[in-house]
Short mmCIF file of C-alpha atoms and ligand atoms in Angstrom, two decimals:
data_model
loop_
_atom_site.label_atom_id
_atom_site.label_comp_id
_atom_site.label_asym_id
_atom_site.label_seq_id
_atom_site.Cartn_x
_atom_site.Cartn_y
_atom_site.Cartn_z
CA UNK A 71 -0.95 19.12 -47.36
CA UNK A 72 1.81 18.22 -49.80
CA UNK A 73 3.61 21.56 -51.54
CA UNK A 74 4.56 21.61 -54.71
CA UNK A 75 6.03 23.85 -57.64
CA UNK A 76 3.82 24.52 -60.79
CA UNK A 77 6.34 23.67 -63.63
CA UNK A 78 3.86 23.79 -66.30
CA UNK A 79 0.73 24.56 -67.54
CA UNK A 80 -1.96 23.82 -70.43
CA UNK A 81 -5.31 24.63 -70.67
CA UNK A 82 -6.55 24.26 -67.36
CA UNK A 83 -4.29 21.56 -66.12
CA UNK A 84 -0.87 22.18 -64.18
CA UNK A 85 2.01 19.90 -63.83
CA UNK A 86 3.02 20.03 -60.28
CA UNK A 87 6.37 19.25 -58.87
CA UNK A 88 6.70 18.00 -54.95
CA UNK A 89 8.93 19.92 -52.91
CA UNK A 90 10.10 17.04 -51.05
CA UNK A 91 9.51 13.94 -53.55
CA UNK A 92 10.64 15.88 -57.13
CA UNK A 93 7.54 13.47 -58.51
CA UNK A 94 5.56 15.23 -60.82
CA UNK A 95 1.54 15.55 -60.38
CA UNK A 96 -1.04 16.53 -63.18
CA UNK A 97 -3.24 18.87 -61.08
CA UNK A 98 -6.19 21.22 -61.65
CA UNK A 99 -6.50 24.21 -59.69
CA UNK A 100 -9.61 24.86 -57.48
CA UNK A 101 -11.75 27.44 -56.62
CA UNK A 102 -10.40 31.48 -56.95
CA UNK A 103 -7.59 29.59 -58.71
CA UNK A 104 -9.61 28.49 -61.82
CA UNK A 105 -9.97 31.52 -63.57
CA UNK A 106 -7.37 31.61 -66.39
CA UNK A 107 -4.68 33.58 -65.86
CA UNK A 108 -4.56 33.50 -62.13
CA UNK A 109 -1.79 30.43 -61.56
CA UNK A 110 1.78 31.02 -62.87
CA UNK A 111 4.34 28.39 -63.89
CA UNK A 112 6.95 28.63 -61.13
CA UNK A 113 4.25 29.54 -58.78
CA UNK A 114 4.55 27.55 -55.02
CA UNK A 115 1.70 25.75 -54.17
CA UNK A 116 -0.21 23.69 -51.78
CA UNK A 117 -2.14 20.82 -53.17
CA UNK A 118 -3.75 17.76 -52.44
CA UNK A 119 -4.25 14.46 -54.27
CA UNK A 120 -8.31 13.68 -54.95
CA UNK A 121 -7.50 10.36 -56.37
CA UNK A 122 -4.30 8.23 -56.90
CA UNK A 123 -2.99 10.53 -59.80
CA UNK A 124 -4.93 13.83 -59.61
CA UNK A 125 -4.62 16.51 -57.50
CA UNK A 126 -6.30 19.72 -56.84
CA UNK A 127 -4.48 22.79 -56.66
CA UNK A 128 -5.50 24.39 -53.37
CA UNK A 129 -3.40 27.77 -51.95
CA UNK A 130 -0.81 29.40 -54.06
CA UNK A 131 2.04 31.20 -51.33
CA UNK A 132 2.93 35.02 -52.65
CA UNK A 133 5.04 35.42 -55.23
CA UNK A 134 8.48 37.04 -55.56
CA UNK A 135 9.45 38.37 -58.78
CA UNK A 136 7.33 38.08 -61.49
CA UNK A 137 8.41 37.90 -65.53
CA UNK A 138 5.93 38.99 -68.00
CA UNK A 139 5.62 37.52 -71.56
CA UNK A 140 5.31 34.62 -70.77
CA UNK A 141 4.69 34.96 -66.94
CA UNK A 142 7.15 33.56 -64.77
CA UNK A 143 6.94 33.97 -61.12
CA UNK A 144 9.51 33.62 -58.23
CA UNK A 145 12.46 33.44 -60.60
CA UNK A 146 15.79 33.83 -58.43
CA UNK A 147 18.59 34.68 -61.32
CA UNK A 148 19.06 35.58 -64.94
CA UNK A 149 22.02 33.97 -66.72
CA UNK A 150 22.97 36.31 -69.64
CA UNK A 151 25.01 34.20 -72.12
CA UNK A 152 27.09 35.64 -75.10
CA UNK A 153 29.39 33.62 -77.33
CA UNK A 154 32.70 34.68 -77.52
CA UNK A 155 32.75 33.95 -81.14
CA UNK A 156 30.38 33.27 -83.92
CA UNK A 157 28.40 35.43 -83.23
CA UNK A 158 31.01 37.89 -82.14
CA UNK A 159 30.36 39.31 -78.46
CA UNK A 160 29.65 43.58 -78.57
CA UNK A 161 30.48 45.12 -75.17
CA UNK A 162 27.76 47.60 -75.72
CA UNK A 163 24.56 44.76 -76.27
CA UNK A 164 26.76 43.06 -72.95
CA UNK A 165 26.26 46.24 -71.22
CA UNK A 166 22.58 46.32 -72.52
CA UNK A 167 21.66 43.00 -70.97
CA UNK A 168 23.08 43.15 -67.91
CA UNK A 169 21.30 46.93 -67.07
CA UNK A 170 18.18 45.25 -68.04
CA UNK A 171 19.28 42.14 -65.81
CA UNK A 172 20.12 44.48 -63.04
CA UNK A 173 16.60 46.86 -63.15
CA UNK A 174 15.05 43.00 -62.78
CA UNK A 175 16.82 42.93 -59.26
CA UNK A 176 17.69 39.37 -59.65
CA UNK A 177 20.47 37.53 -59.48
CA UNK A 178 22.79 37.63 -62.58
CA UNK A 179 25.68 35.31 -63.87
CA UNK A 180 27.28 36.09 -66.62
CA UNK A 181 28.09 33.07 -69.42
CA UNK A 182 30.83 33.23 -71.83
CA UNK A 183 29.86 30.00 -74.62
CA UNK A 184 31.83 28.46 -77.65
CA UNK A 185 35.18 28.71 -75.08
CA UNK A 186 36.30 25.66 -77.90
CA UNK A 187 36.21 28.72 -80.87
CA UNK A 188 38.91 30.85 -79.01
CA UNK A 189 42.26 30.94 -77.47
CA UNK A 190 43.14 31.77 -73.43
CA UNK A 191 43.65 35.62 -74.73
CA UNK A 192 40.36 35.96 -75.78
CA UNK A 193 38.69 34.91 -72.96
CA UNK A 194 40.75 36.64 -70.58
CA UNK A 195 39.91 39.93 -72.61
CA UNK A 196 36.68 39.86 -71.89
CA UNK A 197 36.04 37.56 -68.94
CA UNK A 198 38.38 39.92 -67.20
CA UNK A 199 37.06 43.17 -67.04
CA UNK A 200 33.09 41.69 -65.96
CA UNK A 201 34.98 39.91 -63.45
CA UNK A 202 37.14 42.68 -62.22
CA UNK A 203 33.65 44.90 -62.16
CA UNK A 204 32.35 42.26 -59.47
CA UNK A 205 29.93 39.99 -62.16
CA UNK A 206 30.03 36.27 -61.51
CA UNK A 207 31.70 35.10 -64.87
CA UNK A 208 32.09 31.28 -66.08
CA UNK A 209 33.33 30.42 -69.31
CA UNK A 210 32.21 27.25 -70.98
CA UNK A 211 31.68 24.84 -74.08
CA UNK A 212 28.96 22.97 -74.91
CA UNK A 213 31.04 21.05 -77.66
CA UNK A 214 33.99 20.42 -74.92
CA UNK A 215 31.67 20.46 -71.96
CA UNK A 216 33.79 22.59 -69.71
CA UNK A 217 32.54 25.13 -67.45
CA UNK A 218 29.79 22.34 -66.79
CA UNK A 219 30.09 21.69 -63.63
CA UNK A 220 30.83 24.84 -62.24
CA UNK A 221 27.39 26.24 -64.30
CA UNK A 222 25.79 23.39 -62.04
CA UNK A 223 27.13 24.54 -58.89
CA UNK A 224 25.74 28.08 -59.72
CA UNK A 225 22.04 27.63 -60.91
CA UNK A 226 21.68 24.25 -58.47
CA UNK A 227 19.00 25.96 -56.87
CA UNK A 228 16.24 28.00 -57.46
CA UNK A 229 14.84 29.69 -60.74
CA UNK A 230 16.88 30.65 -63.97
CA UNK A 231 16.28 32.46 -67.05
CA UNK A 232 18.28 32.67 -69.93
CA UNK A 233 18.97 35.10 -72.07
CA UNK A 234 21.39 36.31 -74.83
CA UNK A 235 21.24 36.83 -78.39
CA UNK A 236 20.24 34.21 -80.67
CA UNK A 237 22.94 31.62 -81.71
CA UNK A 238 25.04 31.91 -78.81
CA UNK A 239 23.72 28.56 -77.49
CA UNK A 240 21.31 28.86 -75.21
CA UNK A 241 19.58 25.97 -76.20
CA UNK A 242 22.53 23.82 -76.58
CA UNK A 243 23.42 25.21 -72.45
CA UNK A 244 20.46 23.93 -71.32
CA UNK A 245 20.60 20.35 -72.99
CA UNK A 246 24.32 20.02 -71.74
CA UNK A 247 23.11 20.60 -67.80
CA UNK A 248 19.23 19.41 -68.86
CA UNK A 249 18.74 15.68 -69.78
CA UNK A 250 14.88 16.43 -69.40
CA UNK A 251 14.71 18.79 -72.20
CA UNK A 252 14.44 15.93 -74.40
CA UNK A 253 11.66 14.88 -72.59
CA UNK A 254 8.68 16.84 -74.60
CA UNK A 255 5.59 15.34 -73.39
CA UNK A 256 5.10 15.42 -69.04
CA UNK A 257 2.42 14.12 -66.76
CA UNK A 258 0.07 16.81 -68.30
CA UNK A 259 0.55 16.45 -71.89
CA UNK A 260 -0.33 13.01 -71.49
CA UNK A 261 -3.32 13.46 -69.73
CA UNK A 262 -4.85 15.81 -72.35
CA UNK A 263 -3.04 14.43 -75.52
CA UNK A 264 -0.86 15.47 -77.99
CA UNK A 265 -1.39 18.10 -80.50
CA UNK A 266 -4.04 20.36 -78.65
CA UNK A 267 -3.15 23.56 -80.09
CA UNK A 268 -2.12 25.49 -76.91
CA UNK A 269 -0.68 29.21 -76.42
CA UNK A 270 3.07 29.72 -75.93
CA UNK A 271 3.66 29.47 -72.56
CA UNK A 272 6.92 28.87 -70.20
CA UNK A 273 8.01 25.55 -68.45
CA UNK A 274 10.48 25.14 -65.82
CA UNK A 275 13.13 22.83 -66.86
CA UNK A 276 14.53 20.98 -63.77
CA UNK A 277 18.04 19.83 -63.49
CA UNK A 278 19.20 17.03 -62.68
CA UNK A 279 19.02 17.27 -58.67
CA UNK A 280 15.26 18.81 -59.11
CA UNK A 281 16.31 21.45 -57.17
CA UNK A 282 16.79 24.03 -59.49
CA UNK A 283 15.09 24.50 -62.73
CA UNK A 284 15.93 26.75 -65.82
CA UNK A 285 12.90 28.47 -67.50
CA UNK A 286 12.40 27.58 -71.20
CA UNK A 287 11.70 30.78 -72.56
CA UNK A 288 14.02 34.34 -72.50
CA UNK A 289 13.89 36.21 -69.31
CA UNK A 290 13.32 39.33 -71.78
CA UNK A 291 12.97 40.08 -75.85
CA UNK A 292 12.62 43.85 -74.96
CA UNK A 293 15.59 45.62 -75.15
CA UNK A 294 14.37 49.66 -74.93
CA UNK A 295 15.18 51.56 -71.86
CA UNK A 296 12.24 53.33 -72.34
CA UNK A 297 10.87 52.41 -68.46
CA UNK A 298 14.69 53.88 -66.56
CA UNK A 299 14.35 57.41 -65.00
CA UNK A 300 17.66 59.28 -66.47
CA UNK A 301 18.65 59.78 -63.26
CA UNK A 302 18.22 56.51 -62.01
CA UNK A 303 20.65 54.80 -64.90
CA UNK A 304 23.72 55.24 -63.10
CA UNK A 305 22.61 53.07 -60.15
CA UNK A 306 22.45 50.18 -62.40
CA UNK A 307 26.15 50.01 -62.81
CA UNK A 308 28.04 48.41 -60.16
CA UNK A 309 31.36 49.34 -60.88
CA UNK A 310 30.02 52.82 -60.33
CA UNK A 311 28.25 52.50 -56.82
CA UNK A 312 31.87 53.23 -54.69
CA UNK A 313 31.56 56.71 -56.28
CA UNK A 314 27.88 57.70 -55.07
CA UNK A 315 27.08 60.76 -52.85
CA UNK A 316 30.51 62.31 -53.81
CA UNK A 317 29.74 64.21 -56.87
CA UNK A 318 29.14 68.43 -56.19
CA UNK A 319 25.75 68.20 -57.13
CA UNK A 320 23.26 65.95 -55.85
CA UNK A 321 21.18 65.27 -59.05
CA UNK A 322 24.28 64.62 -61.08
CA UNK A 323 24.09 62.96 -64.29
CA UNK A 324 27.48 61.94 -64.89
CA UNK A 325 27.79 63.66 -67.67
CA UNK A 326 28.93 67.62 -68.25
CA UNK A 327 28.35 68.47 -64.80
CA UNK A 328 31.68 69.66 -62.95
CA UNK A 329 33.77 67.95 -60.32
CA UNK A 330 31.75 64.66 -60.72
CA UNK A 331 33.02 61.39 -58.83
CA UNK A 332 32.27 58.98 -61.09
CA UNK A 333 34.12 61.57 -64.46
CA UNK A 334 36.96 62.20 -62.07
CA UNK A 335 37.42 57.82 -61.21
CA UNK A 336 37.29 57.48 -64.96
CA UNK A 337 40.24 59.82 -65.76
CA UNK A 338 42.10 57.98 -62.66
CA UNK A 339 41.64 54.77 -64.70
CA UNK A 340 39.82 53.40 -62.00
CA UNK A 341 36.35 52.87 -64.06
CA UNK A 342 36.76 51.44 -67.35
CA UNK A 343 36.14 54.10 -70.13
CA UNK A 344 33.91 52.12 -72.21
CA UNK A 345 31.63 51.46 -69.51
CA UNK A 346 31.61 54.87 -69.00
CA UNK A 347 30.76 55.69 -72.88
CA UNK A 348 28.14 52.88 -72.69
CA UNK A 349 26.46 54.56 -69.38
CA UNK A 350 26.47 57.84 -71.83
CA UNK A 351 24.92 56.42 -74.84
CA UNK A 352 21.68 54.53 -72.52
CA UNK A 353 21.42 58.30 -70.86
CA UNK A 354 20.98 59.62 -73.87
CA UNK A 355 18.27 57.07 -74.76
CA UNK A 356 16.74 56.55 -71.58
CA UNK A 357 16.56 60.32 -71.72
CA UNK A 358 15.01 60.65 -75.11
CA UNK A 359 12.34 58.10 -73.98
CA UNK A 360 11.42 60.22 -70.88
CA UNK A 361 11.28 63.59 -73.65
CA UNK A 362 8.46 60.72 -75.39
CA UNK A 363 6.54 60.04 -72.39
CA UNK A 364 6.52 63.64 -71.44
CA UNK A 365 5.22 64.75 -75.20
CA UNK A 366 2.67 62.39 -74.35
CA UNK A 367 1.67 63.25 -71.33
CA UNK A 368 1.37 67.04 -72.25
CA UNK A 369 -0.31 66.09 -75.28
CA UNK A 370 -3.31 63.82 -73.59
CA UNK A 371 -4.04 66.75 -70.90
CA UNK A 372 -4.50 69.03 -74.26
CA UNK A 373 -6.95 66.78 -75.85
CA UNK A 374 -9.06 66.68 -72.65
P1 LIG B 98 20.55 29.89 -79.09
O1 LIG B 98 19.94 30.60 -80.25
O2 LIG B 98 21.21 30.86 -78.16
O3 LIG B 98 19.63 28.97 -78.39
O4 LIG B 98 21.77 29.03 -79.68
P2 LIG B 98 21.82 27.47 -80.04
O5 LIG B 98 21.89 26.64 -78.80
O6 LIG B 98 20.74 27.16 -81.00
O7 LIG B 98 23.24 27.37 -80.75
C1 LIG B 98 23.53 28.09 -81.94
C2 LIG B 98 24.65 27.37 -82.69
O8 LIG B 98 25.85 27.42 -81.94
C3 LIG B 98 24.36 25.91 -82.94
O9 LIG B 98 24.81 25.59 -84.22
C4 LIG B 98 25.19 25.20 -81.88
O10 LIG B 98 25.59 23.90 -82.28
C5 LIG B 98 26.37 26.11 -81.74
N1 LIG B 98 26.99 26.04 -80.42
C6 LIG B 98 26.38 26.09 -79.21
N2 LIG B 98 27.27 26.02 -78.22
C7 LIG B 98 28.49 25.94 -78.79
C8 LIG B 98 29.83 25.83 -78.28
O11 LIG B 98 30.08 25.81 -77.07
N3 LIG B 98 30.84 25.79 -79.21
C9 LIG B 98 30.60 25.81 -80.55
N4 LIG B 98 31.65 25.76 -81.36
N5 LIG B 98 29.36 25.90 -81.05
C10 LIG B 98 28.31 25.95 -80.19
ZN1 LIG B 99 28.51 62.85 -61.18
#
């Protein structure tokens, strides 16, 4: 039986692409798999054709990761892109993303847009340092088109999902590697017509060797910290890991607590202090979230 990769969906129909062919089928799943809600869009599938252009979606293989609003499943990588002008990049909201990107346990890469808006300096300042800290950094232009290929060569196969701020040209990333984007209607939207009023949901974009895809929507609009244990935070930075296991106290928070490794590689100038006043300032929130969840807790047992 032919397998397949659910790239879209819309009301009841899903837009199938062949693992080995990269030709797109409108399908309709069958059985268990009918009930709304129960196929994703990225989810692998085995299907069968029931006449010349139909098929019928018939076993769905276990997922890897799964994304939520919209759902997403096996996506392999997040690409976090920032501009490095207009807007103007903020190491801190950097930071941000890539702890969120790194709780997600996927893949990152790191993009560095509107390389046309700056001079070498620039880009060295900050490419540098997320480089130096082991992140997989490319720099590019969508008005110049460099960085192009090497983007390619990094998201060529598998899942991606974009995210950033707003105006740092996402959208204009994924019509430079894209030339589907443009393509707004597929086998699906044909089939049930045009302006069906349909829930948001996310598409897989595929590029041009239909190997990879991108996904169309952000990998994540929530920035809190509100679901990382306090002590936990730390593990989410990299840079930091060499130091592990070699502070005095074993449920060291980095912070006040004496002869800590990762304090003591930060006055060596071997951890960069502002990654070190970043890790502070999501402690102190990640803490103040667990104080929340804790009021809350104590608070529901007193009701009952
Ligand atoms: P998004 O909100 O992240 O999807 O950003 P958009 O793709 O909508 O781009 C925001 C603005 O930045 C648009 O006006 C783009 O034309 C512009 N833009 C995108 N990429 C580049 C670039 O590489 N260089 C320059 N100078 N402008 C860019
Ligand atoms: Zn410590």
């Amino acid at each position: 039986m032919p397998e397949g990769r659910v790239i879209q969906g819309i009301g009841g129909f899903y837009e199938v692409m062949d693992l080995n062919s990269g030709q797109t089928v409108a399908t309709v799943a069958r059985g268990k798999f009918k009930r709304a809600g129960s196929l994703y869009v990225g989810d692998l599938v085995r299907y069968e054709m029931v006449t010349a252009e139909q098929g019928v979606i018939e076993e769905v293989f276990p997922r890897s990761i799964e994304l939520l609003r919209p759902t997403v499943s096996n996506v392999d990588r997040i690409m976090i892109v920032f501009a490095l002008k207009n807007p103007d990049y903020n190491l801190l909201l950097i930071d941000r993303f890539l702890l969120l990107a790194e709780t997600s346990g996927l893949e990152i890469l790191l993009v560095f847009n509107k390389r046309d808006l700056v001079g070498e300096a620039a880009v060295k300042k900050v490419a540098g340092p997320y480089r130096e800290i082991g992140y997989k950094v490319i720099v590019t232009s969508t008005k110049t088109r460099q960085g192009k290929r090497l983007l390619l060569q990094e998201i060529k196969e598998g899942v991606t999902v974009l995210s950033g701020p707003s105006g740092v040209g996402k959208s204009a990333l994924m019509n430079m590697v894209c030339p589907e984007i443009t393509r707004e209607t597929g086998e699906v939207s044909k089939k049930i017509g045009r302006g069906r009023h349909t829930t948001r949901q996310a598409k897989l974009l595929s590029l041009p060797n239909k190997a990879g895809f991108l996904v169309d929507t952000p990998g994540f609009t929530q920035l809190d910290l509100d679901f990382i244990e306090p002590l936990e935070l730390a593990e989410f930075f990299p840079d930091f890991r060499p130091y592990f296991g070699a502070c005095r106290f074993p449920g060291c928070l980095h912070k006040k607590e004496p002869d800590c490794s990762i304090k003591d590689a930060v006055s060596r100038g071997e951890l960069f202090s502002w990654r070190y006043e970043h890790y502070l300032t999501f402690l102190e929130e990640a803490k103040r979230f667990k104080r929340l969840r804790t009021e809350q807790k104590y608070r529901g047992r007193k009701r009952s």
